[in-house]
C-alpha positions as semicolon CSV with decimal commas, in nm:
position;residue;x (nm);y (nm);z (nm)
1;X;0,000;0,000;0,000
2;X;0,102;0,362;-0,116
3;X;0,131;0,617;0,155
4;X;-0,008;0,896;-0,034
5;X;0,012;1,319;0,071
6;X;-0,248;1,457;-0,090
7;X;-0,400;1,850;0,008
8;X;-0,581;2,106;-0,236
9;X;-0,339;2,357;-0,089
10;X;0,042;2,321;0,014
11;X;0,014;2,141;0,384
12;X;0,319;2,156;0,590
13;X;0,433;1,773;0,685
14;X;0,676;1,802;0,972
15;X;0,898;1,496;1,057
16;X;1,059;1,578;1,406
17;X;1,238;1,361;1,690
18;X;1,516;1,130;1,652
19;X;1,286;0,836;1,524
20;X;1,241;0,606;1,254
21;X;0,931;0,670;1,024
22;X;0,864;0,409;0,717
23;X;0,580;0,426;0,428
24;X;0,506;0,122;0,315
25;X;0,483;0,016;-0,114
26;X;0,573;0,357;-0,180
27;X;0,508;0,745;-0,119
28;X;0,323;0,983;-0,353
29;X;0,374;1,352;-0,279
30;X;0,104;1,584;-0,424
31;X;0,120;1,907;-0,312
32;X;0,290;1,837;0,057
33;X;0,588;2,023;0,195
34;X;0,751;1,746;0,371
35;X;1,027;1,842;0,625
36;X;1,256;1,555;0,765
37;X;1,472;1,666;1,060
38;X;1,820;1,612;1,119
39;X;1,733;1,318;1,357
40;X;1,500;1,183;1,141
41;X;1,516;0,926;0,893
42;X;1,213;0,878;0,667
43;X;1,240;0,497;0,488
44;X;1,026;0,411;0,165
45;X;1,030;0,028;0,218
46;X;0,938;-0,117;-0,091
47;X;0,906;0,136;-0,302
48;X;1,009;0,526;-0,447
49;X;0,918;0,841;-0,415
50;X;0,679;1,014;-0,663
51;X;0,727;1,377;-0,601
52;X;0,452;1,612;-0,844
53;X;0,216;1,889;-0,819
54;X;0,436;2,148;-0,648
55;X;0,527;1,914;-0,359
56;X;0,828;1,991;-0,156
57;X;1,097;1,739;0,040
58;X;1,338;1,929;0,239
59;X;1,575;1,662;0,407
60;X;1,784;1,697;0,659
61;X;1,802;1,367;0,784
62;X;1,791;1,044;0,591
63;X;1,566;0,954;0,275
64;X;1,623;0,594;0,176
65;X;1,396;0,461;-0,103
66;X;1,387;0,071;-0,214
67;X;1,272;0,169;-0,568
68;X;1,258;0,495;-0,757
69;X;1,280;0,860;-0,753
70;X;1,057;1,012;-0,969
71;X;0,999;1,383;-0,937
72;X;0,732;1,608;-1,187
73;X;0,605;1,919;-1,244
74;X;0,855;2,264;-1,299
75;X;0,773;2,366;-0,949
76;X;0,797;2,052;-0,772
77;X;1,114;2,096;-0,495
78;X;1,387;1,895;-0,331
79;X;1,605;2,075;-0,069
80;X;1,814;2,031;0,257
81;X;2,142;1,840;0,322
82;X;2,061;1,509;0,421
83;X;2,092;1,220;0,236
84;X;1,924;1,084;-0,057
85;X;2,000;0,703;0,024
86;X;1,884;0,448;-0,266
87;X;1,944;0,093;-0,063
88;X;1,731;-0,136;-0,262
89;X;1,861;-0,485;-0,359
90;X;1,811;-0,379;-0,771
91;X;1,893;-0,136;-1,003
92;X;1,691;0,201;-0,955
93;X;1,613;0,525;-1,095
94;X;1,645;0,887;-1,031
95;X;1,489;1,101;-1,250
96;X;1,340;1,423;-1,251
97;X;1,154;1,665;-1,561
98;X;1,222;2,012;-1,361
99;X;1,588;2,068;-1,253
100;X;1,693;1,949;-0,945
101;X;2,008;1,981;-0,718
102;X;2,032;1,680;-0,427
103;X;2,302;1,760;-0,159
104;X;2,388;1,454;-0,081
105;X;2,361;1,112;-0,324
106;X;2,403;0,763;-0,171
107;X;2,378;0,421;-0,344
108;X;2,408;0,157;-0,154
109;X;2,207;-0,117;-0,360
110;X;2,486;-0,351;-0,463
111;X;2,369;-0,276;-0,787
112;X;2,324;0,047;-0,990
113;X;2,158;0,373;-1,008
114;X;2,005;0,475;-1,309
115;X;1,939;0,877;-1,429
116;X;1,678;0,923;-1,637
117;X;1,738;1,265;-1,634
118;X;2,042;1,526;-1,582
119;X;2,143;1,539;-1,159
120;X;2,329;1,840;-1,033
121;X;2,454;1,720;-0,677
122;X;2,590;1,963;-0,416
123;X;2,757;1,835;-0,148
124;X;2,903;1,503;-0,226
125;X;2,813;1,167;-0,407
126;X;2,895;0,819;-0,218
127;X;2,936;0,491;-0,416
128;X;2,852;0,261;-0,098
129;X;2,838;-0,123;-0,104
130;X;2,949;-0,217;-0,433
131;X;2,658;0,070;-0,637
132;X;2,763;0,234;-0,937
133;X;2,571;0,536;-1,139
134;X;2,468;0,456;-1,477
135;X;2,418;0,776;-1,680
136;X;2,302;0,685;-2,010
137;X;2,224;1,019;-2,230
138;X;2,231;1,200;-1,906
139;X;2,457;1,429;-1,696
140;X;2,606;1,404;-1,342
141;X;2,673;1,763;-1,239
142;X;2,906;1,746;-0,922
143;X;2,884;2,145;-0,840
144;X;3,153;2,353;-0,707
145;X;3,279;2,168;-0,376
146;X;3,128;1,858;-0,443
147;X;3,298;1,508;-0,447
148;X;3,269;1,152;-0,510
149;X;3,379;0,883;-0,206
150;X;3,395;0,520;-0,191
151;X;3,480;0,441;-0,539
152;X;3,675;0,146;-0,676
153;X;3,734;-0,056;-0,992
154;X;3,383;-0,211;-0,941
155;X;3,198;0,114;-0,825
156;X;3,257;0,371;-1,027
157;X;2,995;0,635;-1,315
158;X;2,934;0,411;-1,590
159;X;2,974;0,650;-1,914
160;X;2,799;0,412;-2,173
161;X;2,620;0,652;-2,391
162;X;2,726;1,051;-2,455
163;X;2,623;1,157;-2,058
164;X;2,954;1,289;-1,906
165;X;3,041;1,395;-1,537
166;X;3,119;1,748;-1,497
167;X;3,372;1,887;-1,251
168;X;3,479;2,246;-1,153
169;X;3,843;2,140;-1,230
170;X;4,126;2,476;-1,132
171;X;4,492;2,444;-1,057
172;X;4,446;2,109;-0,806
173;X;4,429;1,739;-0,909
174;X;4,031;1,624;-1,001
175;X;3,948;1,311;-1,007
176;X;3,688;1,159;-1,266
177;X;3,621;0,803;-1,163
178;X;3,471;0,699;-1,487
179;X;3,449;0,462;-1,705
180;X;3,220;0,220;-1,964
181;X;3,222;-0,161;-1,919
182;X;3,534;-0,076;-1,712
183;X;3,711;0,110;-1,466
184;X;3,906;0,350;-1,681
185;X;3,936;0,697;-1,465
186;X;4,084;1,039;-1,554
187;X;4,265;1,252;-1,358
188;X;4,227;1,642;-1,425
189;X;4,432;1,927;-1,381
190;X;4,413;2,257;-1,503
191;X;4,669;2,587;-1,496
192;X;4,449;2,807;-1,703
193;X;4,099;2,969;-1,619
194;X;3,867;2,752;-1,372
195;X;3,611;2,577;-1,610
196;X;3,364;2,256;-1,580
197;X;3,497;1,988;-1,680
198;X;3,319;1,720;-1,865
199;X;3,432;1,365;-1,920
200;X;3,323;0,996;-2,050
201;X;3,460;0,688;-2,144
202;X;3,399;0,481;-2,471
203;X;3,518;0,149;-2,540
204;X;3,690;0,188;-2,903
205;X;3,876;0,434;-3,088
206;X;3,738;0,558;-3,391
207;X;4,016;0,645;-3,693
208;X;3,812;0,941;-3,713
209;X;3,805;1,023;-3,335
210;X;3,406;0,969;-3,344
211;X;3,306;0,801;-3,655
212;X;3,480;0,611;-3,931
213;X;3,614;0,258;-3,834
214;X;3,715;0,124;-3,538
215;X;4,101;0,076;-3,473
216;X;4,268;-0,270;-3,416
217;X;4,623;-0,226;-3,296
218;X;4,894;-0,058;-3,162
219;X;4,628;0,107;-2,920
220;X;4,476;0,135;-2,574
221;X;4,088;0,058;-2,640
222;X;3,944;0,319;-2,513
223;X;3,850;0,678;-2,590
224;X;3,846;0,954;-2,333
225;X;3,617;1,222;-2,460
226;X;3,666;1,493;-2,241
227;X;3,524;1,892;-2,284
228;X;3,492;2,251;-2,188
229;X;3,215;2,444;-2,047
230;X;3,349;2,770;-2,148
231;X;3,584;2,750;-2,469
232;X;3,900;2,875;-2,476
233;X;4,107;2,963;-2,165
234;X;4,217;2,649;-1,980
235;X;4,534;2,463;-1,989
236;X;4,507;2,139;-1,891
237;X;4,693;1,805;-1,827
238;X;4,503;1,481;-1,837
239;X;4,640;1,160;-1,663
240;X;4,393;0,801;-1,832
241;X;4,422;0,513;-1,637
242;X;4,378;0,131;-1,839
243;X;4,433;-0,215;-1,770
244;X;4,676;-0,469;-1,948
245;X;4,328;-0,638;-2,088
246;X;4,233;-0,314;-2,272
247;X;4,592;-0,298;-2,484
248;X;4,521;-0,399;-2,883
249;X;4,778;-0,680;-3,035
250;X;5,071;-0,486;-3,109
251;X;5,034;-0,193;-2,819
252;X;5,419;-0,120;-2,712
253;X;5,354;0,040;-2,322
254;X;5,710;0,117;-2,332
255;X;5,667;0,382;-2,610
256;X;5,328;0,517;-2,579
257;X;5,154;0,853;-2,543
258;X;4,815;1,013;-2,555
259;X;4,687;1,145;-2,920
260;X;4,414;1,411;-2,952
261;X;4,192;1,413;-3,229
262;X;4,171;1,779;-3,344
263;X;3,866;1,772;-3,563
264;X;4,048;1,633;-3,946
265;X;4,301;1,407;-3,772
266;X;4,457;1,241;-3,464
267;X;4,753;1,444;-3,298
268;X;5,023;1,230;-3,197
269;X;5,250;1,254;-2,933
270;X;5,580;1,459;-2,948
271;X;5,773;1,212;-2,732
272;X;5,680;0,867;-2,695
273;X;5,792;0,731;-2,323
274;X;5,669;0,429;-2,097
275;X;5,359;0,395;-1,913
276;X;5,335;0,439;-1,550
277;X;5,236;0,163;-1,371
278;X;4,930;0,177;-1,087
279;X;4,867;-0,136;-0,924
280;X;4,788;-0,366;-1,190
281;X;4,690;-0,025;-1,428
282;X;4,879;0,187;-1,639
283;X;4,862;0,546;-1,708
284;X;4,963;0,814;-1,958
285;X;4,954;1,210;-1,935
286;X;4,930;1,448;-2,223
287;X;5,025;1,825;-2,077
288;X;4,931;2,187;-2,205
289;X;4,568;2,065;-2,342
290;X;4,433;2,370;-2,477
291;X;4,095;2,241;-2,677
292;X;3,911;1,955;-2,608
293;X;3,782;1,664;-2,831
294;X;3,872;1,272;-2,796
295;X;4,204;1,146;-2,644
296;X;4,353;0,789;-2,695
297;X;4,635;0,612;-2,593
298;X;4,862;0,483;-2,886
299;X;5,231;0,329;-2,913
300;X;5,514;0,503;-3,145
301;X;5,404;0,256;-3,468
302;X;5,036;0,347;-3,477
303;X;5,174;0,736;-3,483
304;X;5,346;0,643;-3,781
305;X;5,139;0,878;-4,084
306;X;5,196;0,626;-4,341
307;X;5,363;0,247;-4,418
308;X;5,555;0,284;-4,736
309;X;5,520;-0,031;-4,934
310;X;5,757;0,008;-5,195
311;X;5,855;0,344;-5,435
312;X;5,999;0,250;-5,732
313;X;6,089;0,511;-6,042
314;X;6,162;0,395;-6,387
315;X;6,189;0,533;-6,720
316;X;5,895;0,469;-7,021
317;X;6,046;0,612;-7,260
318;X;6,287;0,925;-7,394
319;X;6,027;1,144;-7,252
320;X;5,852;0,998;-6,934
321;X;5,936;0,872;-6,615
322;X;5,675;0,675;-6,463
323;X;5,646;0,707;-6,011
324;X;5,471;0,425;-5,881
325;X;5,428;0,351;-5,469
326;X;5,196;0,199;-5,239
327;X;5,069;0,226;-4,887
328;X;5,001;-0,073;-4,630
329;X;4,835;0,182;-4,429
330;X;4,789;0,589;-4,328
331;X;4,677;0,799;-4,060
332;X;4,624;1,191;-4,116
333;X;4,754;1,139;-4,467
334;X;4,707;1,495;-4,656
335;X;4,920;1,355;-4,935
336;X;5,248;1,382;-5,147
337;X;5,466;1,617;-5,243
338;X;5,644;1,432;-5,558
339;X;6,029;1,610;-5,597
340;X;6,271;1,571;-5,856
341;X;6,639;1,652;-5,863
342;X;6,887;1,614;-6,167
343;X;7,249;1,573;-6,180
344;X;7,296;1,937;-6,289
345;X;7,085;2,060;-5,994
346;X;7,165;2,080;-5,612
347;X;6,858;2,036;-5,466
348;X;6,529;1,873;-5,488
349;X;6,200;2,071;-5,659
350;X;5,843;2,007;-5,593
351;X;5,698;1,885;-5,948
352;X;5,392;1,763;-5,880
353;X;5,141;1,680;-5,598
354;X;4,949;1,366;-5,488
355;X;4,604;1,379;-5,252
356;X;4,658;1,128;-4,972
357;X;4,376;0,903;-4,852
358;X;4,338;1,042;-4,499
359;X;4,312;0,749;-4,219
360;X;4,288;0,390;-4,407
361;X;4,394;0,032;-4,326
362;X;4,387;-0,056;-4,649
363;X;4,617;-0,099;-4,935
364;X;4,686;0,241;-5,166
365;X;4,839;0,262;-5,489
366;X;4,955;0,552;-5,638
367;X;5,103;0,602;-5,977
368;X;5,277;0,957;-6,144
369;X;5,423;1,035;-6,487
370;X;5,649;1,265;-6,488
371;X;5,721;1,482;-6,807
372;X;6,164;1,433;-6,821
373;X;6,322;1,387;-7,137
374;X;6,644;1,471;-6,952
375;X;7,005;1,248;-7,072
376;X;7,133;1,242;-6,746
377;X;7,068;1,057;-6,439
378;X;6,729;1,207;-6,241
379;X;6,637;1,162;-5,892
380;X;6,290;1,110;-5,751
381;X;6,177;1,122;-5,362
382;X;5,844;1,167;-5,171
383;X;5,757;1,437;-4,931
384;X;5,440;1,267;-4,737
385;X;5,245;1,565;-4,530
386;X;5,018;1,503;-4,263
387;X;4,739;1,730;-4,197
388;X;4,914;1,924;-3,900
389;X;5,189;2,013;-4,112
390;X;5,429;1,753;-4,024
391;X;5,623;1,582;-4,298
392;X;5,858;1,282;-4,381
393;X;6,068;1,159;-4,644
394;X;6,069;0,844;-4,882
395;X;6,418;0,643;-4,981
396;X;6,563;0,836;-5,311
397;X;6,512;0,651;-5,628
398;X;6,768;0,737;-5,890
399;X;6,626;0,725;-6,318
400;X;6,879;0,712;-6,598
401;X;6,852;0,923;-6,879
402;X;6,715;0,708;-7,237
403;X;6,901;0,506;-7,425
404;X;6,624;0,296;-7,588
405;X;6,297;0,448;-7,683
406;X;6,070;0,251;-7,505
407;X;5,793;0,357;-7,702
408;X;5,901;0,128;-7,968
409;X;5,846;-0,177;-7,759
410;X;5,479;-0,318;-7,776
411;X;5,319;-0,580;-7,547
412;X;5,010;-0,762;-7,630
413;X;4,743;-0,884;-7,544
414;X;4,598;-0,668;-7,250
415;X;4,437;-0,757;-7,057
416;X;4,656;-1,110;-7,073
417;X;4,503;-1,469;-7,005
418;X;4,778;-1,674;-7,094
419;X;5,072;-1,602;-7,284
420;X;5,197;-1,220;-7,311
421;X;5,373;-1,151;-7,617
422;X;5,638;-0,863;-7,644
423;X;5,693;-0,667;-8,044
424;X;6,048;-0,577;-8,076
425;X;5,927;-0,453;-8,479
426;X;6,113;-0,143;-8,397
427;X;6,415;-0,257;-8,166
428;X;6,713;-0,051;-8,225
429;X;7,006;-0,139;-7,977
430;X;7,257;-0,335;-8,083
431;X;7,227;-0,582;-7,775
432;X;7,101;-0,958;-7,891
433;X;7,003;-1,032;-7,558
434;X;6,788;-0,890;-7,290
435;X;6,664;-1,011;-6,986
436;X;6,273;-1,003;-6,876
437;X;6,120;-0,979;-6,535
438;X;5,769;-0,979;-6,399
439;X;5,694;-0,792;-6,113
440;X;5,378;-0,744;-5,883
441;X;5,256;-0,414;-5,719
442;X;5,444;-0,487;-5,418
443;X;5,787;-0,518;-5,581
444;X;5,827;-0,856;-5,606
445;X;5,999;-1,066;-5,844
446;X;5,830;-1,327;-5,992
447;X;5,930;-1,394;-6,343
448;X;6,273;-1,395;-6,530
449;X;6,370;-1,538;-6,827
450;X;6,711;-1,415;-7,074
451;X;6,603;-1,404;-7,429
452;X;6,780;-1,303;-7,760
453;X;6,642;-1,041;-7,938
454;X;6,639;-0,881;-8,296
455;X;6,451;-0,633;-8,505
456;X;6,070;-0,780;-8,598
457;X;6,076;-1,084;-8,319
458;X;5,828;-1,155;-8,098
459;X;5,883;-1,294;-7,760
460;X;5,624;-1,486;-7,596
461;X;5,638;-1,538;-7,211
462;X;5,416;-1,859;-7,142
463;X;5,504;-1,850;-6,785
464;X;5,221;-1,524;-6,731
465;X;4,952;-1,820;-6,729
466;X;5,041;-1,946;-6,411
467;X;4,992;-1,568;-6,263
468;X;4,665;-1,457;-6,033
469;X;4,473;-1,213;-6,186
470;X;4,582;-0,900;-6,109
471;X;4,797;-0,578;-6,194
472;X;5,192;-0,634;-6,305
473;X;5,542;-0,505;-6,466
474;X;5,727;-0,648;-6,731
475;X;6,078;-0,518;-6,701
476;X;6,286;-0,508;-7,019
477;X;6,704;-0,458;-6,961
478;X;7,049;-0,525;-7,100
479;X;7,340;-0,425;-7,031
480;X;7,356;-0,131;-7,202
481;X;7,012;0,019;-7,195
482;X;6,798;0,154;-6,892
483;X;6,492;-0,059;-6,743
484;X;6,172;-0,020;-6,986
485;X;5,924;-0,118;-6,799
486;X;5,540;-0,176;-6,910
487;X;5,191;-0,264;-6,715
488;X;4,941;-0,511;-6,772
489;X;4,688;-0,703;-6,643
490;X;4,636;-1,042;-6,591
491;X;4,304;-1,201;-6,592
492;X;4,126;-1,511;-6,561
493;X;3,870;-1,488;-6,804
């Protein structure tokens, strides 16, 4: 049975003497003012509070409820600085339409509490016996003063949707004992302006910081998304705490560092240095945080912007010089910057540029034909740019100048089923040999075979039938004349 406060008018309820006072299945406040003393404790025994119609609980003393809070109506009021004491043997709810501030927040359920709406506490929050707070798509506001007891790796505010807890974080240590399926806490400091503070755990990393595709090593997974109240302002240095379960195949704790992502790409570490052990945890600090969006931690390799496959350079023909290269994988990848050098010069030139492919796991191939009729020897080298500006260099790859105009060699058929033939109608070096060599995208050798040669033969190289489908080089040498080199395509059909 419901004990139920119900008046036409607001009727003053006063709870007074040190005594125990209990409504049994539940209490329904409609209208009340309900006043429980410091020496009283007022216990809901199975059931919640339903707080509506401009009814009023100020509580100086002890509230406990075995169910749910439930408070309605823009007027409706909760006040004084006892406790708030949730001590059923379930999960339960706290939830209110009209903003509301509670001084003091216990759980003590073994279990969890649930918001269903955003909770601004005042005085402090305790995490008794083993009870968690779940916030969902809601916000735990600790206001200035406020703090959080009795938490643990098994008691802690569950972050599992976009709620966050704020803090007033200034110039001292905060603590933010957060986390999603676990315990992964944040420690907050910050030198600049006094701001709120708002923090949650998820439990990937994006490649995109919130979107895109999930990584899968050389990473802590977890994401710290941590933000502002008032932009601009603070400095701050952020300490995340993770456990050895949460590293990714591949994670190196002894070079490792927390990456920010600022909006187009992930911001690496400067340095890269070893993880600080707590207990059976480790954590990482990133200093001098002055905006806010996800942070992650990540090892030296995953910093890496790009894994160069293989850059190769070779000559076409008297006139072109064909750049191909390939990427195993980027991250932040703005692109290329394709320089040349020649024999007669003294330093490399920018000649052409290359769009990158941003963040990708996958396998890139890039391809660039550069206009150089030039006799001598020409050198080729990327400049790879990430999108914050920084930049790193690919091996040199030296070109000779042409000896055999490659134009004048012809391979057929293309695409190639079984047996690629090569035209030498219009060869015109006096070598009577050459030597042939099929290569894949990724550099490798696969077929080579010496052959003589004169004007108006034909080779045929049977041995492309035993090839997978897919893209390849023919490379065409002697000892005299530079690499002509030609594409095709094996397929199946």
């Amino acid at each position: 049975m419901k004990t139920i406060l119900k008046m036409g008018f607001l009727m003053p309820i006063l709870l007074v003497a040190p005594l125990l006072i209990q409504a049994q299945g539940g209490l329904v406040n409609n209208g009340a003012n309900i006043t429980i003393t410091t020496t009283t404790e007022l216990k809901v025994a199975d059931g919640g509070v339903y707080n509506k119609a401009n009814g009023a609980i100020n509580n100086n003393g002890n509230l406990y409820l075995d169910l749910n809070w439930t408070q309605s109506g823009p007027t409706t009021n909760y006040i004084g600085n006892g406790w708030m004491w949730f001590e059923g043997n379930a999960n339960q709810n706290l939830g209110s339409i009209a903003p509301i501030t509670i001084p003091k927040l216990r759980v003590d359920n073994g279990n969890r509490l649930v918001l269903d709406d955003n909770i601004n506490v005042s005085l402090e929050v305790d995490l008794l016996n083993n009870g968690s707070i779940e916030l969902g798509t809601n916000n735990l506001v600790l206001l200035p003063g406020a703090t959080i007891v009795n938490y643990d790796p098994n008691n802690y505010i569950i972050t599992n949707n976009t709620g966050t807890l704020q803090q007033e974080v200034g110039g001292t240590d905060v603590f933010f004992p957060i986390g999603n399926s676990t315990y992964n806490p944040a420690l907050v400091n910050n030198t600049g302006v006094l701001d709120n503070i708002m923090a949650r755990v998820e439990d990937q990393v994006w490649d995109h910081g919130t979107t895109g595709t999930p990584e899968t090593q050389d990473i802590v997974n977890r994401t710290w998304h941590v933000s502002e109240q008032t932009a601009g302002g603070s400095s701050v240095n952020l300490t995340v705490q993770w456990d050895l379960a949460q590293e990714l195949v591949g994670f190196n704790r002894a070079q490792s560092g927390v990456a920010h992502f600022q909006g187009r790409f992930w911001d690496h570490p400067t340095t890269f240095t070893a993880a600080s052990p707590v207990g059976a945890s480790f954590t990482q600090t990133r200093t001098g945080i002055t905006s806010f969006s996800p942070f992650a931690v990540e090892d030296i390799e995953e910093s890496l912007p790009i894994e160069l496959l293989f850059f190769e350079a070779y000559r076409l023909n008297k006139n072109n010089v064909q750049l191909d290269w390939a990427t195993a994988s980027e991250i932040n990848n703005e692109g290329f910057e394709v320089e040349r050098m020649l024999d007669s010069e003294t330093e490399f030139t920018k000649i052409d540029w290359v769009d990158g492919f941003g963040t990708t796991t996958s396998v890139v191939n890039y391809s660039l034909n550069d206009l150089n009729p030039h006799q001598g020897i020409s050198y080729y080298r990327l400049k790879q740019l990430d999108f914050d500006g920084t930049f790193s260099y690919s091996p040199i790859r030296a070109v000779e100048g042409y000896k055999l105009d490659g134009g004048s060699l012809l391979i057929y058929p293309v695409p190639v089923r079984d047996v690629l033939k090569v035209d030498f109608s219009n060869w015109t070096d006096d070598e009577t040999t050459v030597a042939l060599k099929v290569m894949d995208v990724y550099g490798r050798t696969l077929i080579t075979k010496t052959v003589p040669v004169q004007q108006n033969s034909i080779v045929e190289i049977q041995e492309v039938e035993s090839l997978l489908a897919g893209t390849y080089f023919l490379v065409i040498s002697s000892d005299r004349i530079t690499n002509v080199i030609r594409k095709f395509i094996k397929t199946d059909e």
